[in-house]
Coordinates of C-alpha atoms in Angstrom, one line a residue:
X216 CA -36.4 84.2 1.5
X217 CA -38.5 84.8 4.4
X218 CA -38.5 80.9 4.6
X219 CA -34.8 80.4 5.0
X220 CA -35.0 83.0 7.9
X221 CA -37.2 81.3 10.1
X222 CA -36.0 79.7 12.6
X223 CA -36.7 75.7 12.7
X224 CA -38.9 76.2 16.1
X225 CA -41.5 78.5 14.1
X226 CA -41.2 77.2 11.6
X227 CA -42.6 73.6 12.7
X228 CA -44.9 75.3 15.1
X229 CA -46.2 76.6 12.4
X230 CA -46.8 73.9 10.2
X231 CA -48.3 72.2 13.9
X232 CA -50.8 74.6 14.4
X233 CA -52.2 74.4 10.9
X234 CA -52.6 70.2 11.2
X235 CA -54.2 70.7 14.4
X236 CA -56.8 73.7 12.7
X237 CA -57.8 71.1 9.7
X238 CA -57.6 67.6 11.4
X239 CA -59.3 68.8 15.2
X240 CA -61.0 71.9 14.4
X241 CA -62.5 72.4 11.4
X242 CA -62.6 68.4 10.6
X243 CA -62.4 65.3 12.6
X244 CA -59.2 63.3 11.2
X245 CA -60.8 60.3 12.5
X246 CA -63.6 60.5 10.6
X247 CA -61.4 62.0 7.0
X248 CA -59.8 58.3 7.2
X249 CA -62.5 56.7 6.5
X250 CA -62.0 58.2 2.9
X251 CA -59.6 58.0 0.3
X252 CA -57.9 61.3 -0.3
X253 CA -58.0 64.6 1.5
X254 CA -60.4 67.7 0.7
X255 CA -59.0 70.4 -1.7
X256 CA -59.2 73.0 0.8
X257 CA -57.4 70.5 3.4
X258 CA -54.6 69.7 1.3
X259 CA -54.8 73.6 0.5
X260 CA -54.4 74.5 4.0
X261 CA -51.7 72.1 5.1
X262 CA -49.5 73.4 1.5
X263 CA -49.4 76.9 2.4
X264 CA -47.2 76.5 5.3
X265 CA -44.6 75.5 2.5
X266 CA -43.5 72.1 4.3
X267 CA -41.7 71.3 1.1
X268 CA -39.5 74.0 1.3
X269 CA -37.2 72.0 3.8
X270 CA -36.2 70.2 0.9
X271 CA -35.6 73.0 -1.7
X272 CA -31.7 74.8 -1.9
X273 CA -31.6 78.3 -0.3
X274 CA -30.3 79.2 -3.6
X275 CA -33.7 78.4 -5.1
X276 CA -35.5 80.5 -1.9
X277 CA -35.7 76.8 0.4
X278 CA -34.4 76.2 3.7
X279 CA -31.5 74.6 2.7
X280 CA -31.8 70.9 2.1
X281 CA -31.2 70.3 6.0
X282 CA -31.4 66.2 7.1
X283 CA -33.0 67.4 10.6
X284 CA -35.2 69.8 9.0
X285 CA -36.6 67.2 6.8
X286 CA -37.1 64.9 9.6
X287 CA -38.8 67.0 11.8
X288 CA -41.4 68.2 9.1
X289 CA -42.0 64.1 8.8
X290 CA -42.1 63.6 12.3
X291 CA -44.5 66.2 13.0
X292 CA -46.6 65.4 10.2
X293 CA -46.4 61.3 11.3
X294 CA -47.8 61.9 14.7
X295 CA -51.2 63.5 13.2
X296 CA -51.7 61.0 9.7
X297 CA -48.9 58.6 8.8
X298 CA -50.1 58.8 5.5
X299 CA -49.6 62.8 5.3
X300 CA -45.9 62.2 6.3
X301 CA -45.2 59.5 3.8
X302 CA -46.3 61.9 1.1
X303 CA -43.9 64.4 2.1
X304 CA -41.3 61.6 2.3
X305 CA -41.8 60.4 -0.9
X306 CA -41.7 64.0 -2.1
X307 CA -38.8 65.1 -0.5
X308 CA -36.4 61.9 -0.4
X309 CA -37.8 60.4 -3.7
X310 CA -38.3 63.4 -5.4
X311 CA -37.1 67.0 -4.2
X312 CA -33.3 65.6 -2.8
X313 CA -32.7 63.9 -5.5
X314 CA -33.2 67.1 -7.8
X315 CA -31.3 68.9 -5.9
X316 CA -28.3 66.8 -6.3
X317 CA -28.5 65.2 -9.8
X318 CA -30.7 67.7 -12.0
X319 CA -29.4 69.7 -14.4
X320 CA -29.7 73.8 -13.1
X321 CA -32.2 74.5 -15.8
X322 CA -35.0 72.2 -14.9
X323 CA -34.1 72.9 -10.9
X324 CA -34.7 76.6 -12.0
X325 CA -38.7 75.7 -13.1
X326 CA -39.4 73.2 -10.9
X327 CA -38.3 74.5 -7.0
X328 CA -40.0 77.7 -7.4
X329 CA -43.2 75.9 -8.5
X330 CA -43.2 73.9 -5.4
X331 CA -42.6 76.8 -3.2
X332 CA -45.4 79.1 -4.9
X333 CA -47.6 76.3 -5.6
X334 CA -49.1 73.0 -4.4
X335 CA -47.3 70.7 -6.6
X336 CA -46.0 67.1 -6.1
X337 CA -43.1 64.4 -7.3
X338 CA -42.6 61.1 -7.1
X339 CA -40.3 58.3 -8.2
X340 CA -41.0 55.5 -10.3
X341 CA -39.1 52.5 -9.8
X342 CA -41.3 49.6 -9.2
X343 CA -42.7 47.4 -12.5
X344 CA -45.2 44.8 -12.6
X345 CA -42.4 41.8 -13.1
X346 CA -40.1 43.2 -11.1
X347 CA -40.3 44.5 -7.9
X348 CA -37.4 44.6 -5.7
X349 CA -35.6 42.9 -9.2
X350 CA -34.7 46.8 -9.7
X351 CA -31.8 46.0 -12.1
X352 CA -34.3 44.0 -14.6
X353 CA -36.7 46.8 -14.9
X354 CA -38.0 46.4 -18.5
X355 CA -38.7 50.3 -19.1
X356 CA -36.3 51.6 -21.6
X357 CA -35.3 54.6 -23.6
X358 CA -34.1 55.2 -26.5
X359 CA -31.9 58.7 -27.8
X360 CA -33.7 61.3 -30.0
X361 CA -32.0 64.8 -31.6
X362 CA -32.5 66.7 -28.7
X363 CA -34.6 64.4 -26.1
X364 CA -35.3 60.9 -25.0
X365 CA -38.2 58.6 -25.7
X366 CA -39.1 56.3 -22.5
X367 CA -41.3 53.8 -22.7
X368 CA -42.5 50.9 -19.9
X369 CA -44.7 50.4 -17.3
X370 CA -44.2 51.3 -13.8
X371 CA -47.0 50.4 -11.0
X372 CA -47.4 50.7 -6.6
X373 CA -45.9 54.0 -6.9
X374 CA -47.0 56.5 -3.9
X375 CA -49.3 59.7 -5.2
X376 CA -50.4 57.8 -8.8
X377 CA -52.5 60.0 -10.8
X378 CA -51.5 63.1 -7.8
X379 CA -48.0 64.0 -8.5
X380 CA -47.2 66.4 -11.5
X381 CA -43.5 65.5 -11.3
X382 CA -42.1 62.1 -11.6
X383 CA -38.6 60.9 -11.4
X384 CA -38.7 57.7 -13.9
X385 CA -36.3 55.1 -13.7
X386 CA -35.2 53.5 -17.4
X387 CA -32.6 51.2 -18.9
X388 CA -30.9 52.8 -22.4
X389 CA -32.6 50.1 -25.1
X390 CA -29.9 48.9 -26.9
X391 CA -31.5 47.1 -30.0
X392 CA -32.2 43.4 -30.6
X393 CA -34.4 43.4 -27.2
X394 CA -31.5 44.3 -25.0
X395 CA -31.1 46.8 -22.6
X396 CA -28.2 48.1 -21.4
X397 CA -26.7 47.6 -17.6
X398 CA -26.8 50.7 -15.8
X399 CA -30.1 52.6 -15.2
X400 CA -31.0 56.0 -15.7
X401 CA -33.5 58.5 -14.2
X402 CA -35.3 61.3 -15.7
X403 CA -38.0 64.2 -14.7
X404 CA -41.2 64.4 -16.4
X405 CA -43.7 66.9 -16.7
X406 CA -47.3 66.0 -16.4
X407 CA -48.3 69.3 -17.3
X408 CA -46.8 68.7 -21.0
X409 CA -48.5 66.4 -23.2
X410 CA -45.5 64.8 -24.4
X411 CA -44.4 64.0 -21.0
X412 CA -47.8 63.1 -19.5
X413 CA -47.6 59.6 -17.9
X414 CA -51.1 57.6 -18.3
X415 CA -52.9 56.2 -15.2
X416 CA -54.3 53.0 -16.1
X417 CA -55.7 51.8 -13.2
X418 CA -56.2 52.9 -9.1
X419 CA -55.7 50.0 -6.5
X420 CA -58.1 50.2 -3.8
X421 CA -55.2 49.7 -1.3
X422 CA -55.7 48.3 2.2
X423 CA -54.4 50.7 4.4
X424 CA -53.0 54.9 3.6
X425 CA -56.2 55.8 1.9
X426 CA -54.8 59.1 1.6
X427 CA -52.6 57.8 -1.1
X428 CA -53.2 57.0 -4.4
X429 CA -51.8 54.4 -6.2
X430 CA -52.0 52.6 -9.0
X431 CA -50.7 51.1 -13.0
X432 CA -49.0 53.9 -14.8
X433 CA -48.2 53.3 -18.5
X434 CA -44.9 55.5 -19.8
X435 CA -44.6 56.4 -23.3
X436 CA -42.9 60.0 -22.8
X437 CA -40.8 62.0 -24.4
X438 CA -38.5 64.2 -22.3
X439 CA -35.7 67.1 -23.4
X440 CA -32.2 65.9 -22.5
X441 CA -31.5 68.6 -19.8
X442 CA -34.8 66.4 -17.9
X443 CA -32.0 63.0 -17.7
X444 CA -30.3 63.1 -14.5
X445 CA -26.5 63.5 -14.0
X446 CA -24.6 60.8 -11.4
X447 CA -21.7 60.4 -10.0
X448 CA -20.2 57.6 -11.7
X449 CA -22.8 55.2 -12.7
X450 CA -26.7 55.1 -12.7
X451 CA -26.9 52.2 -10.0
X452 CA -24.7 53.7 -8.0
X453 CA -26.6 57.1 -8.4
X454 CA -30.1 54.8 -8.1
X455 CA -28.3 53.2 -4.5
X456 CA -27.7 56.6 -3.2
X457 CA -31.2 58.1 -3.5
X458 CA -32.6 54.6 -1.8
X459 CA -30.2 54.9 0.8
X460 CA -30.8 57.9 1.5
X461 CA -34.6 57.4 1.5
X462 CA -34.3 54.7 4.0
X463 CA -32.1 56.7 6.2
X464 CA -34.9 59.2 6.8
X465 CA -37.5 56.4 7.8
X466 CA -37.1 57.2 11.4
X467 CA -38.7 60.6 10.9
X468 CA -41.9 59.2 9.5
X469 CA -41.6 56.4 12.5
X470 CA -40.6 59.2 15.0
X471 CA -44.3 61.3 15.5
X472 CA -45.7 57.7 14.9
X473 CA -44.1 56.0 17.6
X474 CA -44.7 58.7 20.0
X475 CA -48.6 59.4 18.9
X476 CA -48.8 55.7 19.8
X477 CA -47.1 55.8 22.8
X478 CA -48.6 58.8 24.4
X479 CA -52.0 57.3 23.4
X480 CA -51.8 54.1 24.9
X481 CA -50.1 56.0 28.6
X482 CA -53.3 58.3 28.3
X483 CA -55.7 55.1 28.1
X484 CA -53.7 52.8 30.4
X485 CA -53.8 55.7 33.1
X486 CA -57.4 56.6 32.7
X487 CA -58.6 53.4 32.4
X488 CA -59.6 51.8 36.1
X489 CA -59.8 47.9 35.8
X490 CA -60.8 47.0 39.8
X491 CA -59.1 49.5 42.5
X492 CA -56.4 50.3 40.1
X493 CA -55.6 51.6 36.0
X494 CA -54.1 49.2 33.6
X495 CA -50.6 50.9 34.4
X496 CA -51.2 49.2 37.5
X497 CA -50.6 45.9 35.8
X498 CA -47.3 44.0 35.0
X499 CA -47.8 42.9 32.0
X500 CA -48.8 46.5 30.5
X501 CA -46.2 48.2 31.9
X502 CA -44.1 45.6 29.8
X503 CA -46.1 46.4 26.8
X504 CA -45.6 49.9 27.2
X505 CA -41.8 49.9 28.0
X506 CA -41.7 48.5 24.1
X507 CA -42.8 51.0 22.7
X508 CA -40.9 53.5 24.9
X509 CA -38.1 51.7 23.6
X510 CA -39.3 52.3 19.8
X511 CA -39.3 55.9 20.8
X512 CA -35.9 55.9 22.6
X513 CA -34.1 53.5 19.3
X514 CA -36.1 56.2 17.0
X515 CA -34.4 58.7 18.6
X516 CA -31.2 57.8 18.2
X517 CA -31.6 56.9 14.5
X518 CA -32.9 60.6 13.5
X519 CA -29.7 61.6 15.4
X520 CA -27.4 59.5 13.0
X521 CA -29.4 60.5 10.3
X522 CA -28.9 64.0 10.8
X523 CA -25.1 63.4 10.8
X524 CA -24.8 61.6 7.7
X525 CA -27.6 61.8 5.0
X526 CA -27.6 64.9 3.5
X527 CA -27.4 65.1 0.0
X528 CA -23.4 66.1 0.2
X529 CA -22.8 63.2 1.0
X530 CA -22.7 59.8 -1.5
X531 CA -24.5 57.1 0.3
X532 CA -24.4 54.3 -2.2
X533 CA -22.0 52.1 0.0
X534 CA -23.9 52.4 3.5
X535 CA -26.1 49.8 3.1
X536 CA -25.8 48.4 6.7
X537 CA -26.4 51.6 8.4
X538 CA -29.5 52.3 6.1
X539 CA -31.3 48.9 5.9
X540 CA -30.5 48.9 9.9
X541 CA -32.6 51.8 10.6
X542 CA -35.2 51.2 7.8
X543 CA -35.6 47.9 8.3
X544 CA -36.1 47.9 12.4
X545 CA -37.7 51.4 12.7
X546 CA -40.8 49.9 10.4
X547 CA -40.8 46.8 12.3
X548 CA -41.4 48.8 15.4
X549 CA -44.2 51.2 14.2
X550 CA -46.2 48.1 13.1
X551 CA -45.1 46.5 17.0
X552 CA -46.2 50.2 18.5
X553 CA -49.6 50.3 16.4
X554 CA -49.9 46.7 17.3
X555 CA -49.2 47.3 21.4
X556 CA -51.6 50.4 21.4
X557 CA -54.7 48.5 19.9
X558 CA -54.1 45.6 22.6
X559 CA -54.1 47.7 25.4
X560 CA -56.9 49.8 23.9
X561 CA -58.9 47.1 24.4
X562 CA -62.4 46.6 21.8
X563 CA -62.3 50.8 20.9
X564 CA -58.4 50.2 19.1
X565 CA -60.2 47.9 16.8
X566 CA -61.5 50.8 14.9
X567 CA -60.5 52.6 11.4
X568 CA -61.8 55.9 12.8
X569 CA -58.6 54.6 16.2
X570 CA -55.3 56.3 15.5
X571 CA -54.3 52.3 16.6
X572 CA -56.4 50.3 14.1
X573 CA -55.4 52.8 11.5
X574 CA -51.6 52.9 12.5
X575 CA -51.3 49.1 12.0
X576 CA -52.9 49.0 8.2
X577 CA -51.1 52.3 7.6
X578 CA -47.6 51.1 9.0
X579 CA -47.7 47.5 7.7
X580 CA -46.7 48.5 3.6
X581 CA -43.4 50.0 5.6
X582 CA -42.3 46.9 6.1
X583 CA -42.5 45.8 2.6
X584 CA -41.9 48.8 0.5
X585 CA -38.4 50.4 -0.4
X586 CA -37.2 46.5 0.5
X587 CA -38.8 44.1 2.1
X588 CA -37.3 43.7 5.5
X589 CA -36.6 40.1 5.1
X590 CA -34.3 41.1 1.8
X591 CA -32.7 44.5 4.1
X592 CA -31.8 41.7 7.0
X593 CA -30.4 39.3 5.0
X594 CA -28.4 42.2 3.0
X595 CA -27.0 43.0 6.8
X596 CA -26.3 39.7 7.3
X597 CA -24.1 39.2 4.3
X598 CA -22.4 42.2 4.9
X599 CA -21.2 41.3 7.8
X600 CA -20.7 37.9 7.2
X601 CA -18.1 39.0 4.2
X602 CA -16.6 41.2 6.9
X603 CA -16.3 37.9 9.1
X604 CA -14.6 36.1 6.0
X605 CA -12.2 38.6 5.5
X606 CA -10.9 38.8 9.2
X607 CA -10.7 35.1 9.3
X608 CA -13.4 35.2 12.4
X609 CA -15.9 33.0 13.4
X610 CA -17.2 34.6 16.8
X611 CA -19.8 37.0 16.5
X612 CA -18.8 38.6 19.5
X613 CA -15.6 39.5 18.5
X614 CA -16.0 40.8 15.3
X615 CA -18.6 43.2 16.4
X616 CA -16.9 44.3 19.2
X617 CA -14.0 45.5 16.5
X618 CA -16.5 46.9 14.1
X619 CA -17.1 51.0 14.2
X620 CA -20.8 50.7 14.2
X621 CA -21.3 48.2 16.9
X622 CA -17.8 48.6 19.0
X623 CA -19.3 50.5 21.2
X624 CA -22.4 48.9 22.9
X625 CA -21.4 45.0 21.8
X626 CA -20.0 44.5 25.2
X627 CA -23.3 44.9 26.3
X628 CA -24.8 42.2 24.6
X629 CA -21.8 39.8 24.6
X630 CA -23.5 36.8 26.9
X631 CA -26.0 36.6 24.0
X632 CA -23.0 36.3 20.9
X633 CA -20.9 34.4 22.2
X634 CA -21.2 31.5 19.8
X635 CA -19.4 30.8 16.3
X636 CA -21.2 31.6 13.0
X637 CA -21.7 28.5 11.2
X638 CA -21.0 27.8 7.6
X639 CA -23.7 28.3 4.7
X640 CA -26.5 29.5 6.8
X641 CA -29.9 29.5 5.7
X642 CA -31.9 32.5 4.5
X643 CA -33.8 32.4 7.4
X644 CA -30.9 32.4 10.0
X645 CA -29.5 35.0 7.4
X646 CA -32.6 37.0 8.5
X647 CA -32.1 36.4 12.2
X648 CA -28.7 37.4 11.7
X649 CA -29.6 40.6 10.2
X650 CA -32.3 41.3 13.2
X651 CA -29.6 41.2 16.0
X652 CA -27.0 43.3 13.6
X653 CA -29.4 46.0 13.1
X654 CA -30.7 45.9 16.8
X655 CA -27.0 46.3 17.8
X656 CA -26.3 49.4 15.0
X657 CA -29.0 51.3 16.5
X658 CA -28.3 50.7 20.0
X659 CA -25.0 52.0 19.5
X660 CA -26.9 55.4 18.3
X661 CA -28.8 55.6 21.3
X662 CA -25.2 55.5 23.3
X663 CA -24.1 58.2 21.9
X664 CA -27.2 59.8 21.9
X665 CA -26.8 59.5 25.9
X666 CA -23.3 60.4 25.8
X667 CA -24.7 64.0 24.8
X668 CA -27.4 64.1 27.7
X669 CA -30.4 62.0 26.3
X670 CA -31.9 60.7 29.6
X671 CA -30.1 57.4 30.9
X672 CA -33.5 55.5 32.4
X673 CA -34.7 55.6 28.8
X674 CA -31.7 54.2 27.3
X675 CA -31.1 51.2 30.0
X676 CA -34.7 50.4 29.2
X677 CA -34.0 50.3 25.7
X678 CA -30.5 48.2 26.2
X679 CA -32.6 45.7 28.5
X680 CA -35.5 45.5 25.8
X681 CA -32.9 44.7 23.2
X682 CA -31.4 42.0 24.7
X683 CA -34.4 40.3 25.4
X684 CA -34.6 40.7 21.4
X685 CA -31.6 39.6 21.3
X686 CA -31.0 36.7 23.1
X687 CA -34.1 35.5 21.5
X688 CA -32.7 35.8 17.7
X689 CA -29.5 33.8 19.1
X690 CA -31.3 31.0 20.7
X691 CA -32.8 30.9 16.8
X692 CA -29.5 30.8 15.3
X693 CA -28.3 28.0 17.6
X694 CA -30.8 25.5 16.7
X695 CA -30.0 23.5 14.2
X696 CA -32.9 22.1 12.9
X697 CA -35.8 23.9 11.1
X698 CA -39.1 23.4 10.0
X699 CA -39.6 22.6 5.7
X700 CA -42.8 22.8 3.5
X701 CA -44.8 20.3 3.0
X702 CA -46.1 21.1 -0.8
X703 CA -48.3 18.3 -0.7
X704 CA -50.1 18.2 2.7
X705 CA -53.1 16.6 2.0
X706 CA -53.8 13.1 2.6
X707 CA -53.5 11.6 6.1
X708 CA -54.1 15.4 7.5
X709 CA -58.1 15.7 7.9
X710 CA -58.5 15.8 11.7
X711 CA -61.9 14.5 11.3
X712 CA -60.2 11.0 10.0
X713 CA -58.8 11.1 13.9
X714 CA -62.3 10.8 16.3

């Protein structure tokens, strides 16, 4: 109970102390990276400041389950190894929340206090070999027993492989003759018990986030009934609400990011003398760095709205705007921040053992995984195209500047929508589409962000670098012409034919 009375200040300062003690003083992070995996006694270390224990219900001795609480733990833990805070995300959004708010009370009651006493770890396994983002045509099944369920499948790229004692696995109920049923369901098992062991076939040597295993995982489980867990209303709607929710806490892995990289590349470009001034001297860096104060300033605003509106009281399944928004442009700018810092780091960024050449390898799966940010754009595009349909408008302009979640700052970009949506839009426009949407969502959380006292320079900085985003996107969408494939290039397309 001691945890729940701490207050959120200590608490982090705490759990900042310790990284600095076991990534600056008694190791060299830098150096850690270039290995897969963290020491026993490292991992040891970090664990027994209970950072877990944001995401556990007071009644079970946690803080409470608290959507700012979580972020901050992933924010602090982002700005020191982006790979540390995307286990704790996976843990706590993939794992520990979803407990909490669809396990049965008997397997919360073993599991919480282990992961407050102990260093354990859970994961989610959605993912399959043949189907990726395909979520709804995931071949592992189950089938009913007496008294407990038999899963079988296989399940692969999933975050802590081989690491995690808990898993949340994702199934479909087999229904005989090869089918399986609709809906999916989700259900704990225990690596600890045999039965419920889930086999590593195979590691990946993945490119970047060498602190994470992954890997092939075969499933051939079985699991008591009180391990299945218990929507809502149905399974995908249940499955929608955990995603969600996971994507809505994004920004606290991008938040310490972002800011590591931007008070790495103000340290170097002040330091560094190039003639009779520093790089800050020059125009061209200031606009390089003003990008990424703007990642810091949207970030910002999105742990604000996430705060308000993700915890695990509330159903998320339908706020699939305001959750492929944030996820989808706060990973796009962590890979843009890592990508800024190594260029005006000069030759030195281009290193593993750089927080800059390691933040772009480690930051460029967040673009892909938990949706590929090409699918989450055109998913806001559609969205918001059906709006368009239904209100019988073809101005872009006007029908965000009547919609809640942009109403507020569309005035400010209305030179740059002022143009009619055409008809039957390509995916890539779709994409485009989605790009200004979600830069316009999460502008509109910086507003009211400001509206509360956040600084105004930073947020006029922000609106400026977002137009220029903007207007670009539009000029896309206005062309009408686009570039198509050529499958069969060669022939006529050696350039040594030319001389």
């Amino acid at each position: 109970m001691e945890l729940v009375k701490e207050e959120l200040s200590v608490f982090i300062a705490r759990f900042n102390q310790a990284l600095r003690r076991v990534f600056h003083e008694q190791q060299d992070i830098n150096e850690m990276s270039h290995d897969r995996g963290l020491p026993p006694h490292v991992w040891r270390d970090i664990m027994d400041t209970h950072p877990l224990a944001v995401a556990i219900p007071a009644e079970y001795g946690g803080r409470g389950c608290i959507v700012k609480e979580c972020l901050s733990i992933l924010s602090a833990a982002s700005y020191e190894s982006l790979p540390l805070s995307l286990t704790f995300g996976i843990n706590i959004a993939l794992f520990l929340e979803p407990l909490a708010k669809y396990g049965d009370a008997k397997i919360k009651e073993k599991i919480f206090p282990e992961f407050l006493s102990g260093q354990r770890m859970g994961g989610l396994m959605i993912t399959e070999p043949d189907y990726g983002s395909d979520a709804l045509n995931m071949r592992t099944s189950y089938q009913t027993m007496d008294e407990s369920y038999a899963i079988t499948g296989r399940k692969h790229w999933q975050g802590l492989t081989g690491q995690a004692d808990y898993w949340l696995v994702a199934a479909r109920k087999d229904l005989g003759n090869g089918e399986l049923a609709r809906d999916v369901d989700f259900f704990v098992t225990n690596n600890a018990d045999e039965k419920q062991r889930i086999e590593v076939e195979a590691l990946y040597s993945n490119l970047g986030l060498y602190m994470i295993p992954y890997g092939m995982n075969v499933i051939n489980v079985e699991v008591p009934t009180y391990q299945r867990l218990q929507p809502e209303s149905t399974g995908i709607k249940m499955m929608l609400d955990i995603l969600h929710r996971s994507r809505l806490q994004f920004p606290g892995m991008g938040m310490g990011f972002i800011k590591r990289m931007l008070d790495e590349a103000l340290q170097h470009c002040t330091t560094r003398m190039v003639g009779a001034g520093n790089l800050l001297a020059l125009d061209s860096v200031q606009f390089q760095l003003s990008r990424i104060q703007t990642a810091f300033t949207l970030c910002s605003g999105m742990c604000a709205r996430s705060s308000d509106i993700s915890g695990i009281e509330h159903n998320l399944a339908t706020e699939g705007l305001e959750a492929n928004s944030m996820k989808a442009l706060v990973t796009d700018l962590m890979q843009e921040s890592a990508q800024l810092c190594l260029q005006v780091s000069g030759a030195n960024g281009y290193k593993i053992s750089h927080i800059a050449g390691r933040g772009i390898v480690d930051s460029r799966p967040f673009q892909i995984f938990e949706g590929s940010n090409e699918m989450l754009y055109t998913q806001i595009a559609e969205i918001v195209l059906k709006r368009m349909k239904r209100q019988k408008e073809t101005s872009l302009y006007q029908s965000l500047s009547k919609f809640a979640p942009t109403e507020k700052v569309a005035p400010r970009f209305r030179e740059y929508l002022q143009f009619l949506i055409p008809e039957n839009l390509v995916q890539r426009k779709l994409v485009d589409l989605g790009k200004i949407v979600a830069r316009i969502v999460n502008t509109q959380y910086v507003i009211n962000m400001q509206e509360k006292g956040f600084r105004a320079d930073l947020v006029e900085n922000c609106i400026y670098n977002m137009q220029l985003d903007v207007a670009q996107l539009a000029s896309n969408l206005s062309l009408h012409h686009h570039a198509e494939l050529v499958v069969e290039y060669q022939g006529e397309s050696d350039w040594l034919d030319f001389l």
